[in-house]
PDB file of C-alpha atoms and ligand atoms in Angstrom:
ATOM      1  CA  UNK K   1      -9.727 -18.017  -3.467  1.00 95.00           C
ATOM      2  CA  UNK K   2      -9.055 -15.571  -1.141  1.00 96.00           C
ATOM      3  CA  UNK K   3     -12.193 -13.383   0.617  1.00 97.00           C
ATOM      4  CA  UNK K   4     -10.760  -9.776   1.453  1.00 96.00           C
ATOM      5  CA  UNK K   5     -12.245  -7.108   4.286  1.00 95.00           C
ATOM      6  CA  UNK K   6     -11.864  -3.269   3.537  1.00 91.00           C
ATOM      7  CA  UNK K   7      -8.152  -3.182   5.683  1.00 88.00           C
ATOM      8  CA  UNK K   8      -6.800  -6.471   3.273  1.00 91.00           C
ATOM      9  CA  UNK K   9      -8.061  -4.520   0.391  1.00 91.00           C
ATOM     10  CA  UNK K  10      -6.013  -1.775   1.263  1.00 86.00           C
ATOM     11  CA  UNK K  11      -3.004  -3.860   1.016  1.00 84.00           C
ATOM     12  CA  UNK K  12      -3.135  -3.131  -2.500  1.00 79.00           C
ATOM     13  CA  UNK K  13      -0.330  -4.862  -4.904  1.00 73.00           C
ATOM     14  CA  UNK K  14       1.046  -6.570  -1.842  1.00 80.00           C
ATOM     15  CA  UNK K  15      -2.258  -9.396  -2.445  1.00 85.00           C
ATOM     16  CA  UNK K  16      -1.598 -12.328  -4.020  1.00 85.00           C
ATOM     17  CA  UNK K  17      -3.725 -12.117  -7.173  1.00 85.00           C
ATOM     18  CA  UNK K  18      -2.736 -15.440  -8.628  1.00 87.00           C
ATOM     19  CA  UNK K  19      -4.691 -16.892  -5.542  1.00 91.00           C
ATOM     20  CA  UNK K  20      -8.348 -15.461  -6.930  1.00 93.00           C
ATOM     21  CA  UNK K  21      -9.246 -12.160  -4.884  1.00 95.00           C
ATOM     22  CA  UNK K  22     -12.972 -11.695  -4.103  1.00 97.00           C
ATOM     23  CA  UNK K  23     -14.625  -9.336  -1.544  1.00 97.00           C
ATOM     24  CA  UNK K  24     -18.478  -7.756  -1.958  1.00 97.00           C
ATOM     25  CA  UNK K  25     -19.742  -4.340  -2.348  1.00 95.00           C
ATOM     26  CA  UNK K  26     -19.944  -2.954   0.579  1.00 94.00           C
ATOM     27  CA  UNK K  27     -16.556  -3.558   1.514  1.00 95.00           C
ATOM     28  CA  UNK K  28     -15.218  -2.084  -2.072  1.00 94.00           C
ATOM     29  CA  UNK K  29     -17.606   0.469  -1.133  1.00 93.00           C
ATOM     30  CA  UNK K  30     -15.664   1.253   2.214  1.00 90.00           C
ATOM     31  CA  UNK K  31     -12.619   1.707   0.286  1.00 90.00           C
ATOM     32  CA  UNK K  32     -13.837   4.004  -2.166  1.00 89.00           C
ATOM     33  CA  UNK K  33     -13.979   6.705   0.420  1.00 86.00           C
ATOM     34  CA  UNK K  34     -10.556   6.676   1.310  1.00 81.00           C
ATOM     35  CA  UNK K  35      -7.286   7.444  -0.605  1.00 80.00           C
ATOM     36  CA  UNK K  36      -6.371   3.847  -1.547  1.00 81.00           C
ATOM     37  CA  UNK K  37      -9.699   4.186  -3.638  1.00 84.00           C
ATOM     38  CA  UNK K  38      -7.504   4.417  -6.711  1.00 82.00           C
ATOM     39  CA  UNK K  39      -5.676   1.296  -6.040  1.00 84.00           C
ATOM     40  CA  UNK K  40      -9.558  -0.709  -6.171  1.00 88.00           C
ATOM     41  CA  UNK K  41      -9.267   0.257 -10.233  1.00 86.00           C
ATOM     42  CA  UNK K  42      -6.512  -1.850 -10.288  1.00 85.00           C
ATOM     43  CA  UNK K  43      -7.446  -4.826  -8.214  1.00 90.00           C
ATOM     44  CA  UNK K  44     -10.837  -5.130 -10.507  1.00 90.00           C
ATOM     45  CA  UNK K  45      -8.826  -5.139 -13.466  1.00 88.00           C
ATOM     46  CA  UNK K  46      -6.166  -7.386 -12.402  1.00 87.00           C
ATOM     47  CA  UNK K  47      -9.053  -9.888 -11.536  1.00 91.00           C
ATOM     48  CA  UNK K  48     -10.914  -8.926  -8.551  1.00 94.00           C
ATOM     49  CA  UNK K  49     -14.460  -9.987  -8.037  1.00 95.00           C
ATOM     50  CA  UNK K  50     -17.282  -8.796  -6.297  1.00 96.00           C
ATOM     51  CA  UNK K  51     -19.439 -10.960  -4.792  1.00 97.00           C
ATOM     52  CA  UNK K  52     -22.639 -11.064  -3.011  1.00 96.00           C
ATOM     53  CA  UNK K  53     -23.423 -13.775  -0.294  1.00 96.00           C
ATOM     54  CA  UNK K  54     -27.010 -15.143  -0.479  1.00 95.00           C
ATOM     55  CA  UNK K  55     -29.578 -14.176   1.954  1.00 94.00           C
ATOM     56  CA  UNK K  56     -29.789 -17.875   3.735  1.00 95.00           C
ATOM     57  CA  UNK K  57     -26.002 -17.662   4.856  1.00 96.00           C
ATOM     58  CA  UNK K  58     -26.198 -14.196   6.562  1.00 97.00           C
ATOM     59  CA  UNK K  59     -28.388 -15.485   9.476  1.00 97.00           C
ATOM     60  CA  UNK K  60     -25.509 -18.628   9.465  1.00 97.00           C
ATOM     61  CA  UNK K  61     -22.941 -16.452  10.446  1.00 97.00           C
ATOM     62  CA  UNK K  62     -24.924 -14.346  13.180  1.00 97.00           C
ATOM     63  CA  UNK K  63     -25.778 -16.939  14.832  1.00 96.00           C
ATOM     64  CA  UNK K  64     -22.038 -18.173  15.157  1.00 94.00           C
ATOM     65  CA  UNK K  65     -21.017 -14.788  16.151  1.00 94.00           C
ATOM     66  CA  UNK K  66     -23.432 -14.655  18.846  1.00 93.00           C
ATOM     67  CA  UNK K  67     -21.745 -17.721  20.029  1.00 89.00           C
ATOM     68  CA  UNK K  68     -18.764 -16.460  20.674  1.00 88.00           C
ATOM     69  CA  UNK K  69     -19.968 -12.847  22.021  1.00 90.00           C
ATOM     70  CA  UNK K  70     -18.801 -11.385  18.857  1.00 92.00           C
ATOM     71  CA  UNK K  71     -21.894  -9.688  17.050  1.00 93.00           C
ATOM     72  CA  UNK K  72     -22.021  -6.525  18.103  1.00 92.00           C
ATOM     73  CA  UNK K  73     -18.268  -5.846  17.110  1.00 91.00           C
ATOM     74  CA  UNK K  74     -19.184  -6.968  13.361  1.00 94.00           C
ATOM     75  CA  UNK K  75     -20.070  -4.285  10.753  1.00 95.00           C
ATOM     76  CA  UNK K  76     -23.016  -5.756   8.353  1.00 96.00           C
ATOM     77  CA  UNK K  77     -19.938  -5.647   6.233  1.00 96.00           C
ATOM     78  CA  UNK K  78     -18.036  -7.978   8.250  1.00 97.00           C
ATOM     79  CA  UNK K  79     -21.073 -10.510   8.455  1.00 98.00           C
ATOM     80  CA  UNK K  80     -21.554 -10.394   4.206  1.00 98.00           C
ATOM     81  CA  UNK K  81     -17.901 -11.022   3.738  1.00 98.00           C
ATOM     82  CA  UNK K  82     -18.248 -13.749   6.755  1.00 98.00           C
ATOM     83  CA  UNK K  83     -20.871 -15.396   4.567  1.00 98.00           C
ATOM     84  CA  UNK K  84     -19.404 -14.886   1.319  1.00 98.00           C
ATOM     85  CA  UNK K  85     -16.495 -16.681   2.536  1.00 98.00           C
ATOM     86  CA  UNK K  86     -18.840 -19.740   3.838  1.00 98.00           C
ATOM     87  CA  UNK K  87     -20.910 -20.167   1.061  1.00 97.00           C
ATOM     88  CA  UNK K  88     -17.634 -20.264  -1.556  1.00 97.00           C
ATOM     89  CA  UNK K  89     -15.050 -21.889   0.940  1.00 97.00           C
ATOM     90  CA  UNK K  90     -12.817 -19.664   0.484  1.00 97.00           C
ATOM     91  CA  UNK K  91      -9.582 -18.145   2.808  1.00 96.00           C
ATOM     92  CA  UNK K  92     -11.210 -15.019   4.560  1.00 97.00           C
ATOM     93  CA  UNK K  93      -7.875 -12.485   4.650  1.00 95.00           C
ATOM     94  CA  UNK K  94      -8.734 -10.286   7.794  1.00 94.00           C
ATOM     95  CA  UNK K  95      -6.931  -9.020  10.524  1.00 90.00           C
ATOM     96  CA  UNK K  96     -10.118  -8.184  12.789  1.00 91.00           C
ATOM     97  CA  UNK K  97     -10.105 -10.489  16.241  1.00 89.00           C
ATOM     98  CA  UNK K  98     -13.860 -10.513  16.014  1.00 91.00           C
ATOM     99  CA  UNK K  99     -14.410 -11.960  12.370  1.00 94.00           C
ATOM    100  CA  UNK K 100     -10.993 -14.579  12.921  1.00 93.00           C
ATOM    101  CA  UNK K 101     -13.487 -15.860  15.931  1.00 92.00           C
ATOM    102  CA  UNK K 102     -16.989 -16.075  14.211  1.00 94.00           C
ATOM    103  CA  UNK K 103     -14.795 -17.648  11.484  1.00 95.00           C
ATOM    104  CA  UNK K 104     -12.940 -20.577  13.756  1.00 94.00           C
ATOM    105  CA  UNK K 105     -17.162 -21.059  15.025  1.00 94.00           C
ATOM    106  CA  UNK K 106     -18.396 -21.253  11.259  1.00 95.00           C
ATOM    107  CA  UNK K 107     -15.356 -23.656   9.821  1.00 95.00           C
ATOM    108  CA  UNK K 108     -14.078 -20.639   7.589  1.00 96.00           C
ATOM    109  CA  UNK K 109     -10.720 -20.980   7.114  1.00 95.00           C
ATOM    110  CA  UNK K 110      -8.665 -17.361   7.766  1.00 94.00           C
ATOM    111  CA  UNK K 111      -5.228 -15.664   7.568  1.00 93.00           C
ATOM    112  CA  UNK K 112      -3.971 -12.501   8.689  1.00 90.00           C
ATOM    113  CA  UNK K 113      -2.301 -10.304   6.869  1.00 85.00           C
ATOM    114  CA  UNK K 114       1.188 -10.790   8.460  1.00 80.00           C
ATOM    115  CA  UNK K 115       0.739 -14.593   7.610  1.00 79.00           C
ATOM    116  CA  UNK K 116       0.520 -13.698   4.526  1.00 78.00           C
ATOM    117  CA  UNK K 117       3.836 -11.681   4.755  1.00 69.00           C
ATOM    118  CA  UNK K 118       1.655  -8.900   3.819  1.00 68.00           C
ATOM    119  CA  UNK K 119       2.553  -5.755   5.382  1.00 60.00           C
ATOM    120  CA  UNK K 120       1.261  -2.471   4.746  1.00 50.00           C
ATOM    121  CA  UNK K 121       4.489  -0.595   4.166  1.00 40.00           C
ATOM    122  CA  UNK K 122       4.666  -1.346   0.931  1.00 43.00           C
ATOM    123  CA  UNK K 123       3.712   1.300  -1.349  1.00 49.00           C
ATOM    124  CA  UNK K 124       2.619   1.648  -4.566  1.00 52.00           C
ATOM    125  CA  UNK K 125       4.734   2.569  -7.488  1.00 68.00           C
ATOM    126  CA  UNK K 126       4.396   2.686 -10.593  1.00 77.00           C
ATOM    127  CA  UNK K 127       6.865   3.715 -13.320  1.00 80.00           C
ATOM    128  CA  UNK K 128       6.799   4.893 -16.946  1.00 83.00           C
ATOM    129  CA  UNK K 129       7.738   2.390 -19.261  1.00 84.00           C
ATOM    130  CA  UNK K 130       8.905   5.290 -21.917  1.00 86.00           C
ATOM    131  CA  UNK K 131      10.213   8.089 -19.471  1.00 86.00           C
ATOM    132  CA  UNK K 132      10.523   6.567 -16.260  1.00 81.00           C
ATOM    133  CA  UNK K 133       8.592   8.690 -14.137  1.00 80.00           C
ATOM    134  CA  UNK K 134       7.480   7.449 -11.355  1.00 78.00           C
ATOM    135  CA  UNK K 135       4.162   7.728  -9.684  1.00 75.00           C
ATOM    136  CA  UNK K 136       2.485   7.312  -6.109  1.00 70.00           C
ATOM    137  CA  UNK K 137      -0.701   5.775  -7.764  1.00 69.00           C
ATOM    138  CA  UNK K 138      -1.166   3.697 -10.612  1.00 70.00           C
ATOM    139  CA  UNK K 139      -2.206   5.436 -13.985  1.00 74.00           C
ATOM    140  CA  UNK K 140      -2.914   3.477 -17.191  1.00 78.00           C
ATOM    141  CA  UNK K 141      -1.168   5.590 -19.282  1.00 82.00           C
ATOM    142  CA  UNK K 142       1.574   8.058 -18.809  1.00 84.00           C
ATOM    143  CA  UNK K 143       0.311  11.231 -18.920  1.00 83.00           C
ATOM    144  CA  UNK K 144       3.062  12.989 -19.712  1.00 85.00           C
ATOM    145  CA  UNK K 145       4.872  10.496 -23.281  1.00 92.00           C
ATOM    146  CA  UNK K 146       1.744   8.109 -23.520  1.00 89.00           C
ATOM    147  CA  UNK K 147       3.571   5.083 -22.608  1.00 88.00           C
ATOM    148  CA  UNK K 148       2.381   2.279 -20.787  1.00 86.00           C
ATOM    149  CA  UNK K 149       3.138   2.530 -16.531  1.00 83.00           C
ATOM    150  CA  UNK K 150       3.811  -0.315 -15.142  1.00 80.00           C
ATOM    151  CA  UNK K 151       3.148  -0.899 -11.552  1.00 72.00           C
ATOM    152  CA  UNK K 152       5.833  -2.547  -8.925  1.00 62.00           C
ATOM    153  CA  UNK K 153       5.890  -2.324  -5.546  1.00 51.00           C
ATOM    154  CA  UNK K 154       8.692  -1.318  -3.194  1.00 48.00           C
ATOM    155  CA  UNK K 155       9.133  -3.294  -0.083  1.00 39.00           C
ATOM    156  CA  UNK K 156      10.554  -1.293   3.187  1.00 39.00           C
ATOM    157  CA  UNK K 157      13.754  -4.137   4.326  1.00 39.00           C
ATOM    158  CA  UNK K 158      13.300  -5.186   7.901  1.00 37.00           C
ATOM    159  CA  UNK K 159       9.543  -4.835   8.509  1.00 37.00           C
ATOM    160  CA  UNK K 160       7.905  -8.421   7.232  1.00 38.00           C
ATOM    161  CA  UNK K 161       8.833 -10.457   9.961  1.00 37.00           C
ATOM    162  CA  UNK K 162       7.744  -8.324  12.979  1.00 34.00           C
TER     163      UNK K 162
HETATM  164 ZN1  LIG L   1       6.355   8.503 -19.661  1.00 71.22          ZN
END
């Protein structure tokens, strides 16, 4: 299972969902309140979970980020998805220096997103499965011949390997 902060959840389609994708509310919450909130609709249907760490873990991980000088950079976000990923054992997928660090400290296991050959110009598209329009965001339904949309995604040549 992979553990996913508010920047990996913006990655969208590009995630490996096979894996298992979890992340906790206040992170999904983060997303919401930018444009990629739309994609979130998706994730949770294709399998996303939201999770909660307990309330024994969270003092774990502060602890192990004040070891390493690294508390004051982390958002009580960052420290819940810290612990979520402790207490399941699970990947954390972040690209933040400061939760990679607490993470080495605590025996979480990470990856950043360029690891994961994730890069965030892919976009989403989706495309009509009737009429072939294409859209920016994923719908359920075409709105404009009722067919099922499909989502792809388009990958821009020449950028993964930066
Ligand atoms: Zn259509």
């Amino acid at each position: 299972m992979l553990v996913l902060d508010s920047t990996a959840l913006r990655a969208g389609l590009s995630l490996p969902l096979s894996e298992g994708l979890a992340t906790t509310q206040s992170a999904m919450d983060e997303v919401r309140l930018g444009p990629e909130a739309r994609m979130l609709d998706y994730l949770v249907e294709a399998g996303l979970k939201l999770l909660q760490p307990s309330a024994e873990s969270i003092p774990r991980v502060e602890k192990a980020a004040r070891e390493c000088g690294d508390l004051a950079r982390l958002s009580r976000t960052d420290v819940e998805l810290l612990a979520l990923a402790l207490e399941t054992g699970a990947t954390l997928l972040t690209d933040d220096y400061s939760m990679q660090n607490t993470a080495n400290i605590l025996g979480v296991r990470w990856q950043g997103m360029k690891q994961r050959g994730i890069t965030e110009v892919r976009k989403w598209k989706a495309v009509c499965s009737g009429c072939r329009r294409r859209f920016d965001e994923p719908v359920a339904e075409c709105p404009v011949c009722g067919s099922e949309v499909r989502v792809g995604r388009k990958a821009v040549r020449g950028e993964k390997s930066k």
